[in-house]
Amino acid sequence: MNITLRIWRQQNHDDQGRMVSYGVDDISPDMSFLEMLDVLNEQLTLTGDDPVAFDHDCREGICGMCSLMINGLAHGPEALTATCQLHMRHFADGDVIDIEPWRSNAFPVIKDLIVDRSALDRIVQAGGYISAPTGSAPDANTTSVARKDADRAFDGAACISCGACVAACPNGSASLFLGAKITHLGSLPQGQPERDSRAVSMTAQHDAEGFGGCTQIGECTAVCPAGIPLDMISQLNHDVLSGLTQPGGQ
Amino acid sequence: MTVKTTAGRYGRALRSSVVLHAVMAVGGLIMALYLVAHMYGNLKIFSGQAAFDGYSSYLRTIGEPLLPYSGALWILRVVLLVSVGAHIYAAFVLWHRARAATGGKGGWRYQTTRNRRGVQRSYASFTMRWGGIVILLFVIYHLLHLTANVIAPGGASESPYERMINGFSIWWVVLSYVIALIALGFHLRHGVWSAFASLGANTSVVRRRRLNQLAYAVTIVIIGGFLIPPVSILMGWVR
């Protein structure tokens, strides 16, 4: 496959940045999208050009490091697929592919396709924990968890914090991420002591980071590689509203 | 950028988008309930002039003698005014925040021109803000027309029945109302569902479907009910 890439190049945060076209030839349809970019970077290195900077780590869809807006879609055209799991067979020979970084005022561009997603870490720091007594490990099954709650918590825990929801959201909101974190811990008995303060603190941090609000459009769920459902945002809304109205909720 | 103190976090969460959306949702649902009552009252046009004008004057005597003349109506007007004000205030603050979060470009913040319409947005969900402004302008026009009768196409009258007949006998008045009702329909379609979701009622995939069905039902009943009288008057079925 011969592909033409139009890639966002930006030296650093202060650089203006622009789209630059590159050609890559003899791409195997079985290559992953990131392997295709590796091929491009080898070419660029051999010709003495600056390779394209992009985030990646595990390349098996669980670490949440990869990103990329591919033809205007976060993580590309395949549903429930992170960029690292996207294969070139989903593109056609001769395609022109536009690649851009996540765009959000809370995600400053570091270089080329790499953005700083620390804002999501700070949201987790604000309340994404439980208080557990130290000492020896508790016996198994001392705290029983209903199957329904365990499944719900696991569905929320599937969030890999990649930030695709923010990139796709017309309001630049991280509500799906936030909803997943709130639902994850809030569905379990171990997460109950801090349930109110967690929802309040993490929401405060979310807004302080400059993310927008949720208008229930659902673009986030369409691109989420972990399949976080929209109702977790409603869970977030519920927990914040009840957290703010509880006596001693502060 | 980290919000440090507990009180700081509480205050910040109180001013968060989540709370503003809840305020917008409550205001919107109050207005939707009012629309149902208003639509029902309009249908009395089919019972004739005496019944329609009688209903209109009855509205001013609700609660008498506990309330003064027009008392209940003024309470309702104040509730609606507060709802409208809160709804619009929240909408503009949230609009401003969304613009700030996306460099003022919303869904158009990427260089590529592909997939600008996203994956699953609907016309209704993407026209809430400008659609809301259209509805606001219509409400002002509508109040000047049929409430205050300052604008009186077809002739002013003391009788609410005659005002309605006079106005809706003119094709462009009916057309302007039909356009506004279509805008209102889109606003209700996404608004009713998202109001419940904003208040925490969307608890599962099934519930999401049910809330969307509810939104469609409310929209069809309200818009259908509002369309029947003007169209009937224009067609000459009511004189």
Coordinates of C-alpha atoms in Angstrom, one line a residue:
Chain A
M1 CA 0.0 0.0 0.0
N2 CA 1.1 3.5 -0.8
I3 CA -0.2 6.1 1.6
T4 CA 0.0 9.9 1.8
L5 CA 0.1 11.3 5.3
R6 CA -0.7 14.8 6.3
I7 CA 0.7 15.2 9.8
W8 CA 0.6 18.1 12.3
R9 CA 4.2 19.2 12.9
Q10 CA 4.9 21.5 15.8
Q11 CA 8.4 22.0 17.2
N12 CA 7.3 22.8 20.7
H13 CA 4.4 24.4 22.6
D14 CA 5.2 27.9 21.4
D15 CA 5.6 26.9 17.8
Q16 CA 2.7 27.8 15.5
G17 CA 2.5 24.3 13.9
R18 CA 1.3 23.3 10.5
M19 CA 0.2 20.2 8.5
V20 CA 3.0 18.6 6.5
S21 CA 2.6 15.9 3.8
Y22 CA 4.7 12.8 3.6
G23 CA 4.5 9.7 1.4
V24 CA 5.1 6.2 2.7
D25 CA 5.3 3.3 0.3
D26 CA 5.1 -0.5 0.5
I27 CA 3.1 -0.5 3.6
S28 CA 1.7 -4.0 4.6
P29 CA -2.0 -4.1 5.3
D30 CA -1.1 -6.2 8.4
M31 CA 1.0 -3.4 9.9
S32 CA -0.5 -1.5 12.8
F33 CA -1.0 2.2 12.4
L34 CA 1.9 3.0 14.7
E35 CA 4.2 0.6 12.8
M36 CA 3.3 2.5 9.7
L37 CA 4.4 5.7 11.5
D38 CA 7.6 3.8 12.5
V39 CA 8.3 3.2 8.9
L40 CA 7.8 6.9 8.2
N41 CA 10.1 7.9 11.0
E42 CA 12.9 5.5 9.7
Q43 CA 12.6 7.3 6.3
L44 CA 12.8 10.7 8.0
T45 CA 15.8 9.7 10.1
L46 CA 17.7 8.3 7.1
T47 CA 17.1 11.6 5.2
G48 CA 18.2 13.6 8.2
D49 CA 14.8 15.0 9.0
D50 CA 13.2 15.2 12.4
P51 CA 11.1 12.1 13.1
V52 CA 7.4 12.7 14.0
A53 CA 6.9 12.6 17.8
F54 CA 3.9 10.5 18.9
D55 CA 2.9 8.8 22.1
H56 CA 2.9 5.0 22.4
D57 CA 3.8 2.4 24.9
C58 CA 2.3 -1.1 25.3
R59 CA 0.8 -1.2 21.7
E60 CA -1.8 -3.7 22.9
G61 CA -4.6 -1.3 23.8
I62 CA -4.3 -1.3 27.6
C63 CA -1.9 1.5 28.6
G64 CA -3.7 4.5 27.2
M65 CA -0.6 6.2 25.9
C66 CA -1.4 6.2 22.2
S67 CA -3.7 8.9 20.9
L68 CA -4.0 10.5 17.4
M69 CA -6.9 12.2 15.7
I70 CA -7.0 10.2 12.4
N71 CA -9.1 11.8 9.7
G72 CA -10.9 13.8 12.4
L73 CA -11.7 10.7 14.5
A74 CA -10.1 10.0 17.8
H75 CA -8.2 6.6 17.5
G76 CA -9.3 6.3 13.9
P77 CA -12.3 4.8 12.1
E78 CA -12.6 1.5 14.0
A79 CA -14.9 1.4 17.0
L80 CA -13.6 0.1 20.4
T81 CA -10.1 0.3 19.0
A82 CA -7.1 2.3 20.2
T83 CA -4.7 3.6 17.6
C84 CA -2.1 1.0 18.4
Q85 CA -4.7 -1.8 17.6
L86 CA -5.8 -0.1 14.4
H87 CA -4.4 -1.9 11.3
M88 CA -3.6 -0.5 7.9
R89 CA -6.0 -3.0 6.3
H90 CA -8.8 -0.6 7.3
F91 CA -7.3 1.9 4.8
A92 CA -7.0 1.7 1.1
D93 CA -4.0 1.9 -1.2
G94 CA -3.6 5.6 -2.2
D95 CA -5.4 7.0 0.8
V96 CA -4.6 10.4 2.1
I97 CA -4.7 10.2 6.0
D98 CA -4.8 13.3 8.2
I99 CA -3.1 12.9 11.6
E100 CA -3.4 15.5 14.3
P101 CA -2.9 15.6 18.1
W102 CA -5.8 15.7 20.6
R103 CA -7.1 19.2 20.8
S104 CA -8.1 20.7 24.1
N105 CA -7.0 23.8 26.0
A106 CA -6.3 21.4 28.9
F107 CA -4.0 19.3 26.7
P108 CA -1.1 21.6 25.6
V109 CA 0.9 20.3 22.6
I110 CA 4.4 19.2 23.7
K111 CA 5.7 18.3 20.2
D112 CA 4.0 17.2 17.0
L113 CA 1.4 14.7 18.0
I114 CA 2.3 14.5 21.7
V115 CA 0.0 16.4 24.1
D116 CA 0.4 16.8 27.9
R117 CA -2.5 14.8 29.5
S118 CA -1.4 15.5 33.1
A119 CA -4.7 17.2 33.6
L120 CA -6.3 13.8 33.8
D121 CA -3.7 12.7 36.3
R122 CA -4.5 15.7 38.5
I123 CA -8.2 14.8 38.4
V124 CA -7.4 11.3 39.7
Q125 CA -5.1 12.7 42.3
A126 CA -8.0 14.9 43.6
G127 CA -10.0 11.8 44.7
G128 CA -9.4 8.7 42.6
Y129 CA -8.5 6.5 45.6
I130 CA -10.0 4.6 48.5
S131 CA -8.8 4.6 52.1
A132 CA -7.9 1.0 53.1
P133 CA -6.6 -0.1 56.5
T134 CA -3.0 -1.3 56.4
G135 CA -1.8 -4.5 58.0
S136 CA -2.2 -8.1 56.8
A137 CA -4.2 -8.8 53.7
P138 CA -7.9 -9.2 54.5
D139 CA -9.4 -12.7 54.1
A140 CA -11.0 -13.3 50.7
N141 CA -14.7 -12.6 50.5
T142 CA -14.9 -10.7 53.8
T143 CA -16.6 -8.0 51.8
S144 CA -19.2 -9.4 49.5
V145 CA -19.8 -7.5 46.3
A146 CA -22.9 -8.2 44.2
R147 CA -22.1 -9.4 40.7
K148 CA -24.0 -6.5 39.2
D149 CA -21.9 -4.0 41.1
A150 CA -18.6 -5.8 40.4
D151 CA -19.4 -5.8 36.6
R152 CA -20.4 -2.1 36.8
A153 CA -17.1 -1.2 38.6
F154 CA -15.1 -3.3 36.1
D155 CA -16.8 -1.5 33.2
G156 CA -15.7 1.8 34.7
A157 CA -12.2 0.5 35.5
A158 CA -11.8 -0.4 31.8
C159 CA -11.1 3.3 31.1
I160 CA -7.4 3.6 30.0
S161 CA -7.3 7.4 30.5
C162 CA -6.3 8.0 26.9
G163 CA -8.3 11.3 26.6
A164 CA -10.1 10.4 23.4
C165 CA -13.4 11.5 25.0
V166 CA -11.9 15.0 25.4
A167 CA -10.5 15.0 21.8
A168 CA -13.9 14.0 20.3
C169 CA -16.1 16.2 22.6
P170 CA -17.5 19.3 20.9
N171 CA -17.4 20.9 24.3
G172 CA -13.9 19.7 25.2
S173 CA -15.3 17.9 28.2
A174 CA -13.6 15.0 30.1
S175 CA -16.9 13.9 31.6
L176 CA -16.7 10.4 30.2
F177 CA -13.3 9.9 31.8
L178 CA -14.5 11.4 35.0
G179 CA -17.7 9.4 35.0
A180 CA -15.7 6.1 34.5
K181 CA -13.5 6.9 37.5
I182 CA -16.5 7.9 39.7
T183 CA -18.4 4.8 38.7
H184 CA -15.5 2.5 39.1
L185 CA -14.8 3.3 42.8
G186 CA -18.4 4.4 43.6
S187 CA -19.9 1.0 42.7
L188 CA -17.8 -0.9 45.2
P189 CA -18.3 -1.2 49.0
Q190 CA -14.7 -0.2 49.4
G191 CA -15.3 3.1 47.6
Q192 CA -18.3 4.2 49.7
P193 CA -16.6 6.1 52.5
E194 CA -15.2 8.7 50.1
R195 CA -18.0 8.5 47.5
D196 CA -19.4 12.0 48.1
S197 CA -16.2 13.8 48.6
R198 CA -14.6 12.0 45.6
A199 CA -17.3 13.1 43.2
V200 CA -17.1 16.7 44.5
S201 CA -13.3 16.9 44.5
M202 CA -12.7 15.3 41.2
T203 CA -15.4 17.4 39.5
A204 CA -13.9 20.5 41.0
Q205 CA -10.5 19.6 39.6
H206 CA -12.1 18.7 36.2
D207 CA -13.5 22.2 35.9
A208 CA -10.4 23.8 37.3
E209 CA -8.4 22.2 34.5
G210 CA -10.6 24.0 32.0
F211 CA -12.5 21.1 30.5
G212 CA -16.0 21.9 29.3
G213 CA -19.4 20.5 30.4
C214 CA -21.4 17.6 29.0
T215 CA -24.3 18.2 26.7
Q216 CA -25.1 14.4 26.3
I217 CA -24.3 14.3 22.6
G218 CA -22.3 11.1 23.0
E219 CA -19.4 11.7 20.6
C220 CA -17.1 10.5 23.4
T221 CA -18.7 7.0 23.6
A222 CA -18.4 6.7 19.8
V223 CA -14.6 6.9 20.0
C224 CA -13.9 5.4 23.4
P225 CA -11.6 2.4 22.9
A226 CA -12.7 0.9 26.2
G227 CA -16.5 1.2 25.5
I228 CA -17.3 3.3 28.5
P229 CA -21.1 3.9 28.3
L230 CA -22.7 7.3 28.4
D231 CA -24.7 6.5 31.5
M232 CA -21.5 6.7 33.6
I233 CA -21.7 10.5 33.0
S234 CA -25.2 10.5 34.4
Q235 CA -23.8 8.5 37.4
L236 CA -21.3 11.2 37.8
N237 CA -24.0 13.9 37.7
H238 CA -26.0 11.9 40.3
D239 CA -23.1 11.5 42.7
V240 CA -22.0 15.1 42.4
L241 CA -25.5 16.4 43.1
S242 CA -26.0 14.1 46.0
G243 CA -22.5 14.8 47.3
L244 CA -23.1 18.5 47.3
T245 CA -26.4 18.2 49.2
Q246 CA -25.3 15.7 51.8
P247 CA -24.9 17.1 55.3
G248 CA -21.1 17.2 55.8
G249 CA -20.6 16.7 52.1
Q250 CA -17.9 19.2 52.2
Chain B
M1 CA -3.8 24.4 39.1
T2 CA -4.7 21.9 41.8
V3 CA -7.6 22.9 44.0
K4 CA -6.2 22.4 47.4
T5 CA -8.6 23.1 50.3
T6 CA -11.8 21.1 50.9
A7 CA -13.9 24.2 51.0
G8 CA -12.3 25.4 47.8
R9 CA -13.2 22.1 46.1
Y10 CA -16.8 22.3 47.5
G11 CA -17.2 25.8 46.2
R12 CA -15.7 24.9 42.8
A13 CA -17.9 21.9 42.5
L14 CA -20.9 24.1 43.3
R15 CA -20.0 26.3 40.4
S16 CA -19.1 23.3 38.2
S17 CA -20.6 22.5 34.8
V18 CA -22.4 19.5 36.4
V19 CA -24.4 21.9 38.7
L20 CA -25.0 24.4 35.9
H21 CA -26.4 21.6 33.7
A22 CA -28.7 20.5 36.6
V23 CA -29.9 24.1 36.9
M24 CA -30.5 24.2 33.2
A25 CA -32.3 20.9 33.3
V26 CA -34.7 21.9 36.1
G27 CA -35.5 25.2 34.4
G28 CA -36.1 23.4 31.1
L29 CA -38.3 20.7 32.5
I30 CA -40.5 23.4 34.3
M31 CA -40.9 25.1 30.9
A32 CA -41.7 21.9 29.2
L33 CA -44.5 21.2 31.8
Y34 CA -45.8 24.7 31.2
L35 CA -45.8 24.0 27.5
V36 CA -48.1 21.0 28.0
A37 CA -50.6 23.1 30.0
H38 CA -50.4 25.9 27.4
M39 CA -50.9 23.5 24.5
Y40 CA -53.9 22.0 26.3
G41 CA -55.4 25.4 26.8
N42 CA -55.0 26.3 23.1
L43 CA -57.0 23.2 22.1
K44 CA -60.1 24.9 23.8
I45 CA -60.3 27.0 20.6
F46 CA -62.4 24.1 19.2
S47 CA -65.0 24.6 21.9
G48 CA -65.9 28.0 20.6
Q49 CA -65.4 31.6 21.6
A50 CA -67.4 31.5 24.9
A51 CA -65.4 28.5 26.1
F52 CA -62.0 29.8 25.0
D53 CA -62.5 33.3 26.4
G54 CA -64.1 31.9 29.5
Y55 CA -61.1 29.6 30.1
S56 CA -58.8 32.6 29.7
S57 CA -60.7 34.6 32.3
Y58 CA -60.9 31.5 34.6
L59 CA -57.1 31.4 34.6
R60 CA -57.1 34.8 36.3
T61 CA -59.5 33.6 39.0
I62 CA -57.6 30.4 40.0
G63 CA -57.1 30.3 43.8
E64 CA -59.6 33.1 44.6
P65 CA -60.4 34.3 47.2
L66 CA -57.1 33.0 48.7
L67 CA -55.2 34.6 45.9
P68 CA -56.0 38.0 44.5
Y69 CA -57.3 38.4 40.9
S70 CA -54.6 37.1 38.5
G71 CA -52.6 36.0 41.5
A72 CA -52.0 32.4 40.4
L73 CA -51.1 33.6 36.9
W74 CA -48.5 36.0 38.3
I75 CA -47.0 33.3 40.5
L76 CA -46.7 31.1 37.4
R77 CA -45.2 34.0 35.4
V78 CA -42.6 34.6 38.1
V79 CA -41.7 30.8 38.2
L80 CA -41.4 30.8 34.4
L81 CA -39.3 34.0 34.4
V82 CA -36.9 32.5 37.0
S83 CA -36.8 29.2 35.0
V84 CA -36.1 31.1 31.8
G85 CA -33.5 33.3 33.4
A86 CA -31.7 30.4 35.1
H87 CA -31.8 28.3 31.9
I88 CA -30.4 31.0 29.8
Y89 CA -27.7 32.0 32.3
A90 CA -26.5 28.4 32.7
A91 CA -26.6 28.0 28.9
F92 CA -24.4 31.0 28.3
V93 CA -21.9 30.2 31.0
L94 CA -21.6 26.6 29.7
W95 CA -21.3 27.9 26.1
H96 CA -18.5 30.1 27.1
R97 CA -16.7 27.3 29.0
A98 CA -17.1 24.9 26.0
R99 CA -15.6 27.6 23.7
A100 CA -12.7 28.2 26.1
A101 CA -12.0 24.5 26.3
T102 CA -11.8 24.1 22.6
G103 CA -10.1 27.3 21.5
G104 CA -13.4 28.8 20.4
K105 CA -13.9 26.2 17.7
G106 CA -15.9 23.4 19.3
G107 CA -16.1 20.4 17.0
W108 CA -14.3 22.3 14.2
R109 CA -11.0 22.6 16.1
Y110 CA -9.1 20.1 13.8
Q111 CA -7.4 21.0 10.5
T112 CA -8.9 18.1 8.7
T113 CA -12.3 18.7 7.0
R114 CA -13.2 15.0 7.4
N115 CA -15.7 13.8 9.9
R116 CA -16.5 17.3 11.1
R117 CA -20.0 16.1 11.8
G118 CA -18.7 13.6 14.3
V119 CA -20.0 10.1 14.6
Q120 CA -23.2 10.1 16.5
R121 CA -24.3 13.7 17.0
S122 CA -27.8 14.5 15.9
Y123 CA -29.2 17.7 14.3
A124 CA -31.1 18.3 17.5
S125 CA -28.1 17.8 19.8
F126 CA -25.9 20.2 17.8
T127 CA -28.4 23.0 17.5
M128 CA -29.3 23.4 21.1
R129 CA -27.6 26.8 21.6
W130 CA -28.5 28.6 18.3
G131 CA -31.9 26.8 18.4
G132 CA -32.5 28.2 21.9
I133 CA -31.8 31.7 20.7
V134 CA -34.3 31.2 17.9
I135 CA -36.9 30.1 20.5
L136 CA -36.1 33.1 22.7
L137 CA -36.7 35.5 19.8
F138 CA -39.9 33.7 19.0
V139 CA -41.2 33.9 22.6
I140 CA -40.6 37.7 22.6
Y141 CA -42.5 38.0 19.2
H142 CA -45.2 35.6 20.5
L143 CA -45.7 37.6 23.8
L144 CA -45.9 40.9 21.8
H145 CA -48.4 39.3 19.5
L146 CA -50.9 37.2 21.5
T147 CA -50.3 38.3 25.1
A148 CA -49.8 42.0 24.8
N149 CA -51.3 42.3 21.3
V150 CA -48.8 45.1 20.4
I151 CA -48.2 43.3 17.2
A152 CA -51.7 42.6 15.8
P153 CA -51.7 41.2 12.3
G154 CA -55.3 40.8 11.2
G155 CA -56.5 43.3 13.9
A156 CA -56.3 43.7 17.7
S157 CA -59.0 42.5 20.0
E158 CA -59.9 42.3 23.7
S159 CA -61.1 38.7 23.1
P160 CA -58.2 36.1 23.2
Y161 CA -60.3 34.0 20.8
E162 CA -60.5 36.8 18.2
R163 CA -56.8 37.6 18.6
M164 CA -56.0 34.0 17.7
I165 CA -58.5 33.8 14.8
N166 CA -57.3 37.2 13.4
G167 CA -53.6 36.3 13.6
F168 CA -53.7 32.7 12.3
S169 CA -56.0 33.6 9.4
I170 CA -52.8 35.1 7.8
W171 CA -50.5 32.6 6.1
W172 CA -47.2 34.2 7.1
V173 CA -48.2 34.3 10.8
V174 CA -48.9 30.6 10.7
L175 CA -45.7 30.0 8.8
S176 CA -43.6 31.9 11.4
Y177 CA -45.2 29.8 14.2
V178 CA -44.6 26.6 12.3
I179 CA -40.9 27.4 11.9
A180 CA -40.6 28.3 15.6
L181 CA -42.4 25.1 16.6
I182 CA -40.0 23.0 14.5
A183 CA -37.1 24.8 16.3
L184 CA -38.8 24.1 19.6
G185 CA -39.3 20.5 18.6
F186 CA -35.6 19.9 18.0
H187 CA -34.8 21.7 21.3
L188 CA -37.3 19.5 23.2
R189 CA -36.1 16.3 21.5
H190 CA -32.6 16.6 22.8
G191 CA -33.4 18.8 25.8
V192 CA -35.9 16.5 27.6
W193 CA -33.6 13.5 27.3
S194 CA -30.5 15.3 28.3
A195 CA -32.2 17.1 31.2
F196 CA -33.0 13.7 32.8
A197 CA -29.4 12.5 32.0
S198 CA -28.0 15.7 33.6
L199 CA -30.0 15.0 36.7
G200 CA -28.6 11.5 37.0
A201 CA -31.6 9.5 35.7
N202 CA -29.7 7.8 32.9
T203 CA -28.6 4.7 34.7
S204 CA -28.3 2.1 32.0
V205 CA -28.3 1.5 28.3
V206 CA -32.0 0.5 28.5
R207 CA -32.8 3.6 30.5
R208 CA -31.0 5.7 27.9
R209 CA -33.3 4.3 25.2
R210 CA -36.4 4.8 27.4
L211 CA -35.5 8.5 28.1
N212 CA -34.9 9.1 24.4
Q213 CA -38.3 7.6 23.7
L214 CA -39.9 9.8 26.3
A215 CA -38.2 12.8 24.7
Y216 CA -39.7 11.9 21.4
A217 CA -43.2 11.3 22.9
V218 CA -43.1 14.7 24.7
T219 CA -41.9 16.5 21.6
I220 CA -44.6 14.9 19.4
V221 CA -47.4 15.6 21.9
I222 CA -46.4 19.2 22.5
I223 CA -45.5 20.2 18.9
G224 CA -48.5 18.3 17.5
G225 CA -50.8 19.9 20.0
F226 CA -49.5 23.4 19.3
L227 CA -49.7 22.9 15.5
I228 CA -53.4 21.8 15.4
P229 CA -55.1 25.2 16.2
P230 CA -53.2 27.5 13.9
V231 CA -53.4 25.1 11.0
S232 CA -57.1 24.6 11.6
I233 CA -57.7 28.3 11.7
L234 CA -55.8 28.9 8.5
M235 CA -57.8 26.1 6.8
G236 CA -61.0 27.8 7.9
W237 CA -62.1 24.9 10.1
V238 CA -62.4 27.2 13.1
R239 CA -64.0 30.7 12.6

